[in-house]
PDB file of C-alpha atoms and ligand atoms in Angstrom:
ATOM      1  CA  MET A   1      10.801 -14.534  19.640  1.00  0.00           C
ATOM      2  CA  ASN A   2      13.136 -12.767  21.902  1.00  0.00           C
ATOM      3  CA  LEU A   3      12.659  -8.641  21.292  1.00  0.00           C
ATOM      4  CA  SER A   4      14.153  -6.084  23.318  1.00  0.00           C
ATOM      5  CA  GLY A   5      12.345  -3.910  22.469  1.00  0.00           C
ATOM      6  CA  ARG A   6      12.852   0.228  23.234  1.00  0.00           C
ATOM      7  CA  THR A   7      10.132   1.001  25.131  1.00  0.00           C
ATOM      8  CA  PHE A   8       8.657   4.615  25.416  1.00  0.00           C
ATOM      9  CA  ASP A   9       5.420   6.548  27.128  1.00  0.00           C
ATOM     10  CA  MET A  10       4.514   8.898  25.593  1.00  0.00           C
ATOM     11  CA  HIS A  11       1.171  11.595  25.864  1.00  0.00           C
ATOM     12  CA  ALA A  12       0.551   8.614  28.029  1.00  0.00           C
ATOM     13  CA  ARG A  13      -0.424   6.715  25.233  1.00  0.00           C
ATOM     14  CA  ASN A  14       1.370   3.417  26.439  1.00  0.00           C
ATOM     15  CA  ALA A  15       2.721   3.032  23.023  1.00  0.00           C
ATOM     16  CA  ILE A  16       6.102   0.787  21.918  1.00  0.00           C
ATOM     17  CA  VAL A  17       8.862   0.365  19.717  1.00  0.00           C
ATOM     18  CA  ILE A  18      10.304  -2.723  18.667  1.00  0.00           C
ATOM     19  CA  ALA A  19      12.955  -2.526  16.622  1.00  0.00           C
ATOM     20  CA  GLU A  20      15.593  -5.367  15.398  1.00  0.00           C
ATOM     21  CA  LYS A  21      17.169  -6.868  12.703  1.00  0.00           C
ATOM     22  CA  PRO A  22      14.702  -8.498  10.713  1.00  0.00           C
ATOM     23  CA  SER A  23      16.022 -12.000  11.153  1.00  0.00           C
ATOM     24  CA  ALA A  24      14.848 -11.344  15.129  1.00  0.00           C
ATOM     25  CA  PHE A  25      10.872 -10.816  13.902  1.00  0.00           C
ATOM     26  CA  ASP A  26       8.837 -14.140  12.711  1.00  0.00           C
ATOM     27  CA  SER A  27       6.922 -14.380   9.399  1.00  0.00           C
ATOM     28  CA  LYS A  28       3.552 -12.939  10.722  1.00  0.00           C
ATOM     29  CA  ALA A  29       5.522  -9.800  11.990  1.00  0.00           C
ATOM     30  CA  ILE A  30       7.519  -9.214   8.512  1.00  0.00           C
ATOM     31  CA  ASP A  31       4.144  -9.773   6.899  1.00  0.00           C
ATOM     32  CA  GLU A  32       2.373  -6.799   9.108  1.00  0.00           C
ATOM     33  CA  PHE A  33       5.244  -4.743   8.801  1.00  0.00           C
ATOM     34  CA  VAL A  34       5.148  -5.629   4.875  1.00  0.00           C
ATOM     35  CA  ALA A  35       1.609  -4.362   4.582  1.00  0.00           C
ATOM     36  CA  LEU A  36       1.478  -1.131   6.325  1.00  0.00           C
ATOM     37  CA  VAL A  37       4.418  -0.004   4.426  1.00  0.00           C
ATOM     38  CA  LEU A  38       1.921  -0.358   0.703  1.00  0.00           C
ATOM     39  CA  VAL A  39      -0.440   1.329   2.225  1.00  0.00           C
ATOM     40  CA  GLY A  40       2.042   4.464   2.197  1.00  0.00           C
ATOM     41  CA  GLY A  41       1.780   3.507  -0.834  1.00  0.00           C
ATOM     42  CA  GLU A  42       4.886   4.795  -1.959  1.00  0.00           C
ATOM     43  CA  VAL A  43       6.906   1.732  -2.866  1.00  0.00           C
ATOM     44  CA  LEU A  44       6.968  -1.292  -5.115  1.00  0.00           C
ATOM     45  CA  ALA A  45       5.189  -3.827  -4.091  1.00  0.00           C
ATOM     46  CA  GLN A  46       7.562  -5.896  -6.083  1.00  0.00           C
ATOM     47  CA  GLY A  47      10.223  -7.256  -4.220  1.00  0.00           C
ATOM     48  CA  LEU A  48       9.392  -5.288  -0.917  1.00  0.00           C
ATOM     49  CA  ARG A  49       9.056  -8.307   1.342  1.00  0.00           C
ATOM     50  CA  ASP A  50      13.227  -9.554   0.472  1.00  0.00           C
ATOM     51  CA  ARG A  51      14.219  -6.176   0.721  1.00  0.00           C
ATOM     52  CA  VAL A  52      12.793  -5.687   4.121  1.00  0.00           C
ATOM     53  CA  LEU A  53      14.148  -9.151   4.972  1.00  0.00           C
ATOM     54  CA  GLN A  54      17.488  -7.441   3.896  1.00  0.00           C
ATOM     55  CA  ALA A  55      17.158  -4.512   5.971  1.00  0.00           C
ATOM     56  CA  GLU A  56      19.765  -3.483   8.736  1.00  0.00           C
ATOM     57  CA  SER A  57      16.718  -2.835  11.394  1.00  0.00           C
ATOM     58  CA  ILE A  58      13.129  -2.073  11.238  1.00  0.00           C
ATOM     59  CA  ALA A  59      10.939  -0.515  14.192  1.00  0.00           C
ATOM     60  CA  LEU A  60       7.452  -1.392  14.664  1.00  0.00           C
ATOM     61  CA  LEU A  61       5.266   1.236  16.789  1.00  0.00           C
ATOM     62  CA  LYS A  62       2.526  -1.109  18.443  1.00  0.00           C
ATOM     63  CA  LYS A  63      -0.066  -0.142  20.733  1.00  0.00           C
ATOM     64  CA  ASP A  64      -2.235  -3.030  22.758  1.00  0.00           C
ATOM     65  CA  ASP A  65      -0.910  -5.227  20.002  1.00  0.00           C
ATOM     66  CA  GLN A  66      -2.153  -3.094  17.072  1.00  0.00           C
ATOM     67  CA  LEU A  67       0.692  -2.112  14.735  1.00  0.00           C
ATOM     68  CA  LEU A  68       0.557   1.703  14.313  1.00  0.00           C
ATOM     69  CA  GLY A  69       3.387   2.326  12.859  1.00  0.00           C
ATOM     70  CA  VAL A  70       6.768   1.145  10.835  1.00  0.00           C
ATOM     71  CA  ALA A  71      10.296   2.583   9.528  1.00  0.00           C
ATOM     72  CA  GLY A  72      13.020   0.780   8.335  1.00  0.00           C
ATOM     73  CA  LEU A  73      16.797   1.275   7.994  1.00  0.00           C
ATOM     74  CA  LYS A  74      17.103  -0.020   4.818  1.00  0.00           C
ATOM     75  CA  ARG A  75      20.687  -1.432   2.295  1.00  0.00           C
ATOM     76  CA  PRO A  76      19.800   0.397  -0.703  1.00  0.00           C
ATOM     77  CA  THR A  77      21.773  -1.203  -3.605  1.00  0.00           C
ATOM     78  CA  ARG A  78      24.760   1.169  -4.726  1.00  0.00           C
ATOM     79  CA  SER A  79      22.806   2.084  -8.158  1.00  0.00           C
ATOM     80  CA  HIS A  80      19.915   3.655  -6.511  1.00  0.00           C
ATOM     81  CA  ARG A  81      22.198   5.943  -3.678  1.00  0.00           C
ATOM     82  CA  ALA A  82      24.506   6.869  -7.270  1.00  0.00           C
ATOM     83  CA  GLN A  83      20.658   8.021  -8.491  1.00  0.00           C
ATOM     84  CA  VAL A  84      19.326   9.426  -5.378  1.00  0.00           C
ATOM     85  CA  PHE A  85      22.592  11.616  -5.263  1.00  0.00           C
ATOM     86  CA  GLU A  86      22.722  12.358  -8.444  1.00  0.00           C
ATOM     87  CA  ARG A  87      19.525  13.709  -9.177  1.00  0.00           C
ATOM     88  CA  SER A  88      19.697  15.755  -6.085  1.00  0.00           C
ATOM     89  CA  ARG A  89      23.083  17.158  -7.079  1.00  0.00           C
ATOM     90  CA  THR A  90      24.359  17.370  -3.906  1.00  0.00           C
ATOM     91  CA  VAL A  91      28.488  17.589  -3.677  1.00  0.00           C
ATOM     92  CA  LEU A  92      28.645  14.865  -1.251  1.00  0.00           C
ATOM     93  CA  ASP A  93      29.562  11.358  -2.294  1.00  0.00           C
ATOM     94  CA  ALA A  94      26.695   8.986  -2.167  1.00  0.00           C
ATOM     95  CA  LYS A  95      29.279   6.093  -0.958  1.00  0.00           C
ATOM     96  CA  GLU A  96      29.937   7.840   2.572  1.00  0.00           C
ATOM     97  CA  PHE A  97      26.303   6.962   2.714  1.00  0.00           C
ATOM     98  CA  LEU A  98      25.208   3.302   2.815  1.00  0.00           C
ATOM     99  CA  LEU A  99      22.159   2.898   4.752  1.00  0.00           C
ATOM    100  CA  GLU A 100      18.452   4.935   3.953  1.00  0.00           C
ATOM    101  CA  LEU A 101      16.217   5.872   6.163  1.00  0.00           C
ATOM    102  CA  GLY A 102      12.635   4.605   4.670  1.00  0.00           C
ATOM    103  CA  TRP A 103       9.381   2.412   4.971  1.00  0.00           C
ATOM    104  CA  VAL A 104       8.140   5.819   7.172  1.00  0.00           C
ATOM    105  CA  TYR A 105       4.214   5.477   7.875  1.00  0.00           C
ATOM    106  CA  VAL A 106       2.281   5.918  11.080  1.00  0.00           C
ATOM    107  CA  VAL A 107      -1.557   5.230  10.668  1.00  0.00           C
ATOM    108  CA  PRO A 108      -3.734   8.255  10.538  1.00  0.00           C
ATOM    109  CA  ILE A 109      -5.287   7.852  13.915  1.00  0.00           C
ATOM    110  CA  ALA A 110      -1.949   7.732  15.572  1.00  0.00           C
ATOM    111  CA  ARG A 111      -0.135  10.576  14.347  1.00  0.00           C
ATOM    112  CA  GLY A 112       0.512  14.068  15.109  1.00  0.00           C
ATOM    113  CA  GLN A 113       1.610  11.923  19.050  1.00  0.00           C
ATOM    114  CA  GLY A 114       5.066  12.205  18.310  1.00  0.00           C
ATOM    115  CA  HIS A 115       5.456   9.137  17.308  1.00  0.00           C
ATOM    116  CA  SER A 116       7.793   9.559  14.500  1.00  0.00           C
ATOM    117  CA  LEU A 117      10.643  10.822  16.361  1.00  0.00           C
ATOM    118  CA  PRO A 118      11.124   7.380  18.176  1.00  0.00           C
ATOM    119  CA  LEU A 119      10.100   5.331  15.950  1.00  0.00           C
ATOM    120  CA  CYS A 120      12.532   6.285  13.240  1.00  0.00           C
ATOM    121  CA  SER A 121      15.327   7.192  15.837  1.00  0.00           C
ATOM    122  CA  ALA A 122      15.219   3.619  17.237  1.00  0.00           C
ATOM    123  CA  VAL A 123      16.139   2.336  13.257  1.00  0.00           C
ATOM    124  CA  VAL A 124      18.795   5.335  13.119  1.00  0.00           C
ATOM    125  CA  ASP A 125      20.569   4.126  16.308  1.00  0.00           C
ATOM    126  CA  ALA A 126      21.663   0.958  14.567  1.00  0.00           C
ATOM    127  CA  ALA A 127      23.499   2.733  11.921  1.00  0.00           C
ATOM    128  CA  THR A 128      27.249   2.111  12.624  1.00  0.00           C
ATOM    129  CA  GLY A 129      30.062   2.700  10.143  1.00  0.00           C
ATOM    130  CA  SER A 130      27.787   4.949   7.768  1.00  0.00           C
ATOM    131  CA  GLY A 131      26.036   8.101   7.519  1.00  0.00           C
ATOM    132  CA  VAL A 132      22.584   7.232   6.349  1.00  0.00           C
ATOM    133  CA  PHE A 133      19.897   9.091   4.041  1.00  0.00           C
ATOM    134  CA  ALA A 134      16.580   9.691   3.886  1.00  0.00           C
ATOM    135  CA  THR A 135      13.912  11.139   0.777  1.00  0.00           C
ATOM    136  CA  SER A 136      10.813  12.934   1.977  1.00  0.00           C
ATOM    137  CA  ARG A 137       8.320  14.491  -0.229  1.00  0.00           C
ATOM    138  CA  VAL A 138       9.047  18.610  -0.196  1.00  0.00           C
ATOM    139  CA  GLU A 139       6.352  19.880   1.099  1.00  0.00           C
ATOM    140  CA  ASN A 140       6.077  17.050   4.130  1.00  0.00           C
ATOM    141  CA  HIS A 141       7.519  19.242   7.186  1.00  0.00           C
ATOM    142  CA  GLY A 142       6.189  17.172   9.925  1.00  0.00           C
ATOM    143  CA  MET A 143       8.703  14.330   8.776  1.00  0.00           C
ATOM    144  CA  HIS A 144      11.317  17.167   7.687  1.00  0.00           C
ATOM    145  CA  ARG A 145      10.879  18.063  11.527  1.00  0.00           C
ATOM    146  CA  THR A 146      11.634  14.424  12.536  1.00  0.00           C
ATOM    147  CA  LEU A 147      15.008  14.324   9.905  1.00  0.00           C
ATOM    148  CA  ALA A 148      15.965  17.778  12.131  1.00  0.00           C
ATOM    149  CA  GLN A 149      15.717  16.293  15.613  1.00  0.00           C
ATOM    150  CA  LEU A 150      17.549  13.001  14.314  1.00  0.00           C
ATOM    151  CA  GLY A 151      20.548  14.690  12.866  1.00  0.00           C
ATOM    152  CA  PHE A 152      19.721  15.438   9.185  1.00  0.00           C
ATOM    153  CA  ASP A 153      20.728  18.049   7.115  1.00  0.00           C
ATOM    154  CA  ARG A 154      19.056  18.497   4.098  1.00  0.00           C
ATOM    155  CA  VAL A 155      21.167  18.873   1.022  1.00  0.00           C
ATOM    156  CA  GLY A 156      21.351  19.644  -2.754  1.00  0.00           C
ATOM    157  CA  ARG A 157      18.329  20.548  -5.103  1.00  0.00           C
ATOM    158  CA  GLU A 158      14.847  19.195  -5.250  1.00  0.00           C
ATOM    159  CA  TRP A 159      13.359  17.002  -7.773  1.00  0.00           C
ATOM    160  CA  PRO A 160      10.206  15.146  -9.724  1.00  0.00           C
ATOM    161  CA  SER A 161       9.144  12.319  -7.425  1.00  0.00           C
ATOM    162  CA  GLN A 162       9.105   8.319 -10.154  1.00  0.00           C
ATOM    163  CA  GLN A 163       6.696   7.166  -7.853  1.00  0.00           C
ATOM    164  CA  ASN A 164       4.420   9.911  -6.998  1.00  0.00           C
ATOM    165  CA  GLN A 165       3.068  13.428  -7.982  1.00  0.00           C
ATOM    166  CA  GLY A 166       5.480  16.062  -6.147  1.00  0.00           C
ATOM    167  CA  ASN A 167       9.311  16.503  -6.033  1.00  0.00           C
ATOM    168  CA  LEU A 168      11.659  15.056  -3.201  1.00  0.00           C
ATOM    169  CA  ALA A 169      14.472  16.257  -1.163  1.00  0.00           C
ATOM    170  CA  LEU A 170      17.435  14.649   0.386  1.00  0.00           C
ATOM    171  CA  PHE A 171      18.432  14.527   3.770  1.00  0.00           C
ATOM    172  CA  VAL A 172      21.894  13.721   4.859  1.00  0.00           C
ATOM    173  CA  ARG A 173      22.662  12.170   8.257  1.00  0.00           C
ATOM    174  CA  PRO A 174      26.874  11.732   8.635  1.00  0.00           C
ATOM    175  CA  ASP A 175      28.233   8.759  10.000  1.00  0.00           C
ATOM    176  CA  GLY A 176      28.958   9.821  14.125  1.00  0.00           C
ATOM    177  CA  ALA A 177      26.279  12.583  13.983  1.00  0.00           C
TER     178      ALA A 177
HETATM  179  C1  COA B   1       5.239  11.395   8.414  1.00  0.00           C
HETATM  180  C2  COA B   1       4.611  10.577   9.230  1.00  0.00           C
HETATM  181  C3  COA B   1       5.325   9.888   9.375  1.00  0.00           C
HETATM  182  C4  COA B   1       4.867  11.177  10.779  1.00  0.00           C
HETATM  183  O1  COA B   1       3.947  10.950  12.206  1.00  0.00           O
HETATM  184  P1  COA B   1       3.339  11.328  13.163  1.00  0.00           P
HETATM  185  O2  COA B   1       3.721  10.207  14.357  1.00  0.00           O
HETATM  186  O3  COA B   1       2.029  12.143  12.679  1.00  0.00           O
HETATM  187  O4  COA B   1       4.393  12.908  13.284  1.00  0.00           O
HETATM  188  P2  COA B   1       4.977  13.246  14.721  1.00  0.00           P
HETATM  189  O5  COA B   1       4.027  14.105  15.053  1.00  0.00           O
HETATM  190  O6  COA B   1       5.954  12.641  15.287  1.00  0.00           O
HETATM  191  O7  COA B   1       5.138  15.086  14.297  1.00  0.00           O
HETATM  192  C5  COA B   1       6.655  15.357  14.194  1.00  0.00           C
HETATM  193  C6  COA B   1       6.875  16.772  14.430  1.00  0.00           C
HETATM  194  O8  COA B   1       6.316  17.417  12.748  1.00  0.00           O
HETATM  195  C7  COA B   1       5.185  18.568  13.786  1.00  0.00           C
HETATM  196  N1  COA B   1       4.831  18.377  13.127  1.00  0.00           N
HETATM  197  C8  COA B   1       3.722  17.605  12.519  1.00  0.00           C
HETATM  198  N2  COA B   1       3.141  17.845  11.492  1.00  0.00           N
HETATM  199  C9  COA B   1       3.265  19.192  10.828  1.00  0.00           C
HETATM  200  C10 COA B   1       2.997  19.756   9.591  1.00  0.00           C
HETATM  201  N3  COA B   1       2.082  19.548   9.041  1.00  0.00           N
HETATM  202  N4  COA B   1       3.926  21.442   9.589  1.00  0.00           N
HETATM  203  C11 COA B   1       4.854  21.416  10.473  1.00  0.00           C
HETATM  204  N5  COA B   1       5.099  20.518  11.240  1.00  0.00           N
HETATM  205  C12 COA B   1       4.698  19.401  11.327  1.00  0.00           C
HETATM  206  C13 COA B   1       5.038  17.961  14.509  1.00  0.00           C
HETATM  207  O9  COA B   1       4.940  19.139  16.115  1.00  0.00           O
HETATM  208  C14 COA B   1       6.552  17.199  15.295  1.00  0.00           C
HETATM  209  O10 COA B   1       7.612  18.163  15.595  1.00  0.00           O
HETATM  210  P3  COA B   1       7.810  18.662  17.302  1.00  0.00           P
HETATM  211  O11 COA B   1       8.527  17.518  17.592  1.00  0.00           O
HETATM  212  O12 COA B   1       9.085  18.983  17.527  1.00  0.00           O
HETATM  213  O13 COA B   1       6.551  19.067  17.824  1.00  0.00           O
HETATM  214  C15 COA B   1       2.845  10.802   9.445  1.00  0.00           C
HETATM  215  O14 COA B   1       2.380  11.595   8.813  1.00  0.00           O
HETATM  216  C16 COA B   1       3.332   9.868   7.779  1.00  0.00           C
HETATM  217  O15 COA B   1       2.661   8.381   8.754  1.00  0.00           O
HETATM  218  N6  COA B   1       2.648  10.386   6.935  1.00  0.00           N
HETATM  219  C17 COA B   1       2.534   9.698   5.523  1.00  0.00           C
HETATM  220  C18 COA B   1       3.787   8.527   5.039  1.00  0.00           C
HETATM  221  C19 COA B   1       5.046   9.486   5.232  1.00  0.00           C
HETATM  222  O16 COA B   1       4.783  10.585   4.716  1.00  0.00           O
HETATM  223  N7  COA B   1       6.121   9.109   5.309  1.00  0.00           N
HETATM  224  C20 COA B   1       7.182   9.911   5.546  1.00  0.00           C
HETATM  225  C21 COA B   1       7.945   9.574   4.367  1.00  0.00           C
HETATM  226  S1  COA B   1       9.550  10.618   4.299  1.00  0.00           S
END
């Protein structure tokens, strides 16, 4: 495996973010990515591995070879995009936002250490020629902060999550932002 990962050193914790197309990772790394996404508990397990393999980019946050976090730049279906934009009642056109930032998860012991920005930034950087959207629970203020730092704006209205309790909000980052 020859990965040109982006490294960062935050709070002297020597963590590394490796972000690449899924095809650059070996099967074990993909399995670990999928397992950590499932720990997050916000996505359907069925078909997840295939969706991960079809992603534009995935990022793994590692320290001492231990997986501490994941994020992905997904290629959602047209129907999913249309449904999300419709539920938010935004006036924006889902056709402008072909990619979705998702599968964002940092293990509890590594939270609050500033890892989410480099982790998400590594995959959002791979978005060229399209806007990116993300959905986030309305009370997830830490994630909202990170999305804002990446150039995302909250748009439309919140709506009830189909997977979990609580409401979701739509965030968008136009192409070239
Ligand atoms: C959301 C999550 C990814 C954040 O990761 P993290 O590494 O702990 O977050 P960070 O330490 O990078 O903090 C991000 C920002 O939010 C701020 N923040 C953290 N918790 C906050 C809170 N409760 N209220 C307001 N701001 C908060 C931090 O100060 C930081 O802002 P700053 O850069 O201006 O200092 C992590 O909590 C997680 O995995 N949660 C469970 C899964 C999840 O919710 N995923 C997102 C789905 S959209």
